[in-house]
Coordinates of C-alpha atoms in Angstrom, one line a residue:
X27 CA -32.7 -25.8 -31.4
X28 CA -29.6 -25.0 -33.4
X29 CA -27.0 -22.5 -33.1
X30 CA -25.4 -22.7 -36.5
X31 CA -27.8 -20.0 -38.3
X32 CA -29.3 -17.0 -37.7
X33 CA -28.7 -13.3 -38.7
X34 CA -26.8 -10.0 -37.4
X35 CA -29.0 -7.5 -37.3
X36 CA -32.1 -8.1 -39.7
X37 CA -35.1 -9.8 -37.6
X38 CA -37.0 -13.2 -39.2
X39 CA -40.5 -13.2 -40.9
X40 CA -42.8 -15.7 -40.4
X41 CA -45.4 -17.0 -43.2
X42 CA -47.5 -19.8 -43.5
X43 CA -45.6 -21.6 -40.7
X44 CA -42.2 -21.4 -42.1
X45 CA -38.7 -18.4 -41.0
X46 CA -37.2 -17.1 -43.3
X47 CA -34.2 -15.4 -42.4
X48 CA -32.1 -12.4 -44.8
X49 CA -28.4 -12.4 -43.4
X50 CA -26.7 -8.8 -43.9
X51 CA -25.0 -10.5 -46.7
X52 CA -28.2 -11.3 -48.6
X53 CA -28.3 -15.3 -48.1
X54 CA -31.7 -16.0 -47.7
X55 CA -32.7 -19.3 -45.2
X56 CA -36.1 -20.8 -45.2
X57 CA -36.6 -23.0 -42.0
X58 CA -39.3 -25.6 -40.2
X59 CA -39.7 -23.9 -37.0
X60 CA -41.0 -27.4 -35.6
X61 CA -37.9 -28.6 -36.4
X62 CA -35.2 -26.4 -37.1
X63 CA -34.6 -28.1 -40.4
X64 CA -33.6 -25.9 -43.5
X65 CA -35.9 -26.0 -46.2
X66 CA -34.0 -24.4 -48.5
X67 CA -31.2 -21.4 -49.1
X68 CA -30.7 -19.4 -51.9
X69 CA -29.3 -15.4 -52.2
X70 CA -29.7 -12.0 -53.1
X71 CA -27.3 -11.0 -55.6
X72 CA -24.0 -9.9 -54.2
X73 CA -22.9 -5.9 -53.4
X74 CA -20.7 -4.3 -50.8
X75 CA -23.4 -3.0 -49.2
X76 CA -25.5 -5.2 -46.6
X77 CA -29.1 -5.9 -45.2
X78 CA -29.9 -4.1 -42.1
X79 CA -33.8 -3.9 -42.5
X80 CA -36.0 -6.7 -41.5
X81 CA -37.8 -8.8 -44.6
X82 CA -41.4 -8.7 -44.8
X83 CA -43.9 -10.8 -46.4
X84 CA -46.8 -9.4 -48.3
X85 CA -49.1 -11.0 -50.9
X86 CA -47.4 -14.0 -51.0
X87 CA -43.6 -12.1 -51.3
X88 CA -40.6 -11.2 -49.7
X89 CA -39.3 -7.6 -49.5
X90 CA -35.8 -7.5 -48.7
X91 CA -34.1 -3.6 -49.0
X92 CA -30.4 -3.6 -48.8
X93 CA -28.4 -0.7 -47.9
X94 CA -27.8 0.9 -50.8
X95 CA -31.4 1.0 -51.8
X96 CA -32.1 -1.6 -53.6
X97 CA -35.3 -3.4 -52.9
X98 CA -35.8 -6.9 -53.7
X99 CA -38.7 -8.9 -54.3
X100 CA -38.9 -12.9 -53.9
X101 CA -41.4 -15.8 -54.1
X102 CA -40.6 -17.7 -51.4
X103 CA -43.2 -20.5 -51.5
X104 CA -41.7 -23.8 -52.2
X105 CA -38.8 -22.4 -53.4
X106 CA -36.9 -19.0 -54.3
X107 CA -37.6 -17.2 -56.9
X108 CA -35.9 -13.5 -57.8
X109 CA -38.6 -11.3 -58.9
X110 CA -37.7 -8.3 -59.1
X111 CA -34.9 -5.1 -58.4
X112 CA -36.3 -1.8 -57.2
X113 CA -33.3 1.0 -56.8
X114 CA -34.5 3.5 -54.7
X115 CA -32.2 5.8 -55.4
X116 CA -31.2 6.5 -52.1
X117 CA -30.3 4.5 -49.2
X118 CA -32.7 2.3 -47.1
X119 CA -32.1 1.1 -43.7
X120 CA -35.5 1.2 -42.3
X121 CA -38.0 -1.9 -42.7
X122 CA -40.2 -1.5 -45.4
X123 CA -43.8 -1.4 -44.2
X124 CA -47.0 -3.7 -46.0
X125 CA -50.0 -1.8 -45.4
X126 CA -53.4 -1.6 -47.4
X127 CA -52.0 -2.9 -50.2
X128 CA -49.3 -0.6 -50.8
X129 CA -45.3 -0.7 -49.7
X130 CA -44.0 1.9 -47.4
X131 CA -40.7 2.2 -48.2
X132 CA -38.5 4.8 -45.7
X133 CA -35.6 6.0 -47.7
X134 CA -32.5 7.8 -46.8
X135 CA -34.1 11.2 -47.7
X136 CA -37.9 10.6 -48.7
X137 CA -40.8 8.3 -48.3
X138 CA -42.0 5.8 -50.6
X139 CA -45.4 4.4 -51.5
X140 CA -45.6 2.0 -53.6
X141 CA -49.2 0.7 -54.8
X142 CA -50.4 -2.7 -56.0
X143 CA -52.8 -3.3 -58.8
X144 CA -54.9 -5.6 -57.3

């Protein structure tokens, strides 16, 4: 067990047997829940606004919205990898949703679906 990491308010995801934890300053954690070893760290890019939604993992990626409404998108297998910035244009607090192949996204104002081509 360790008491030296965690997060504020964003809750961990779990994929293929590793946490990954997104602090509310966008440092992102990848541990060995057997034991409690980081894998790795790595970060969002820095702004004055924080994380308060909880990261999911779809298809293999980490969604990560910060408040301000931008969404980030990650590989996270073996290491991290910054794929991608999504500005919402408005802010997002809510976790973003994987469903059916698509991203529901809850913004400050509207909902967003966002479709893969797969």
């Amino acid at each position: 067990m360790r008491n030296d990491t965690g997060t504020f308010v964003p809750s961990p995801a779990v994929y293929h047997g590793r946490v990954y934890l997104v602090r509310d300053r966008g440092e992102v954690e990848c541990l060995d829940p057997a034991t409690g070893a980081t894998i790795w760290t790595a970060a969002f890019p820095k702004a004055s606004s924080n994380f308060y939604a909880s990261p999911v993992i779809a298809g293999g990626k980490l969604y990560a919205a910060r408040e301000d409404g931008v969404v980030f998108v990650a590989r996270v297998e073996g290491q991290f990898e910054l794929l991608a910035e999504n500005n919402m244009g408005e802010r997002v607090i809510a976790s973003l949703v994987p469903v059916s192949n698509r991203l529901l996204i809850r913004g400050e104002e509207h909902l967003f679906c966002v479709a893969g081509t797969d």
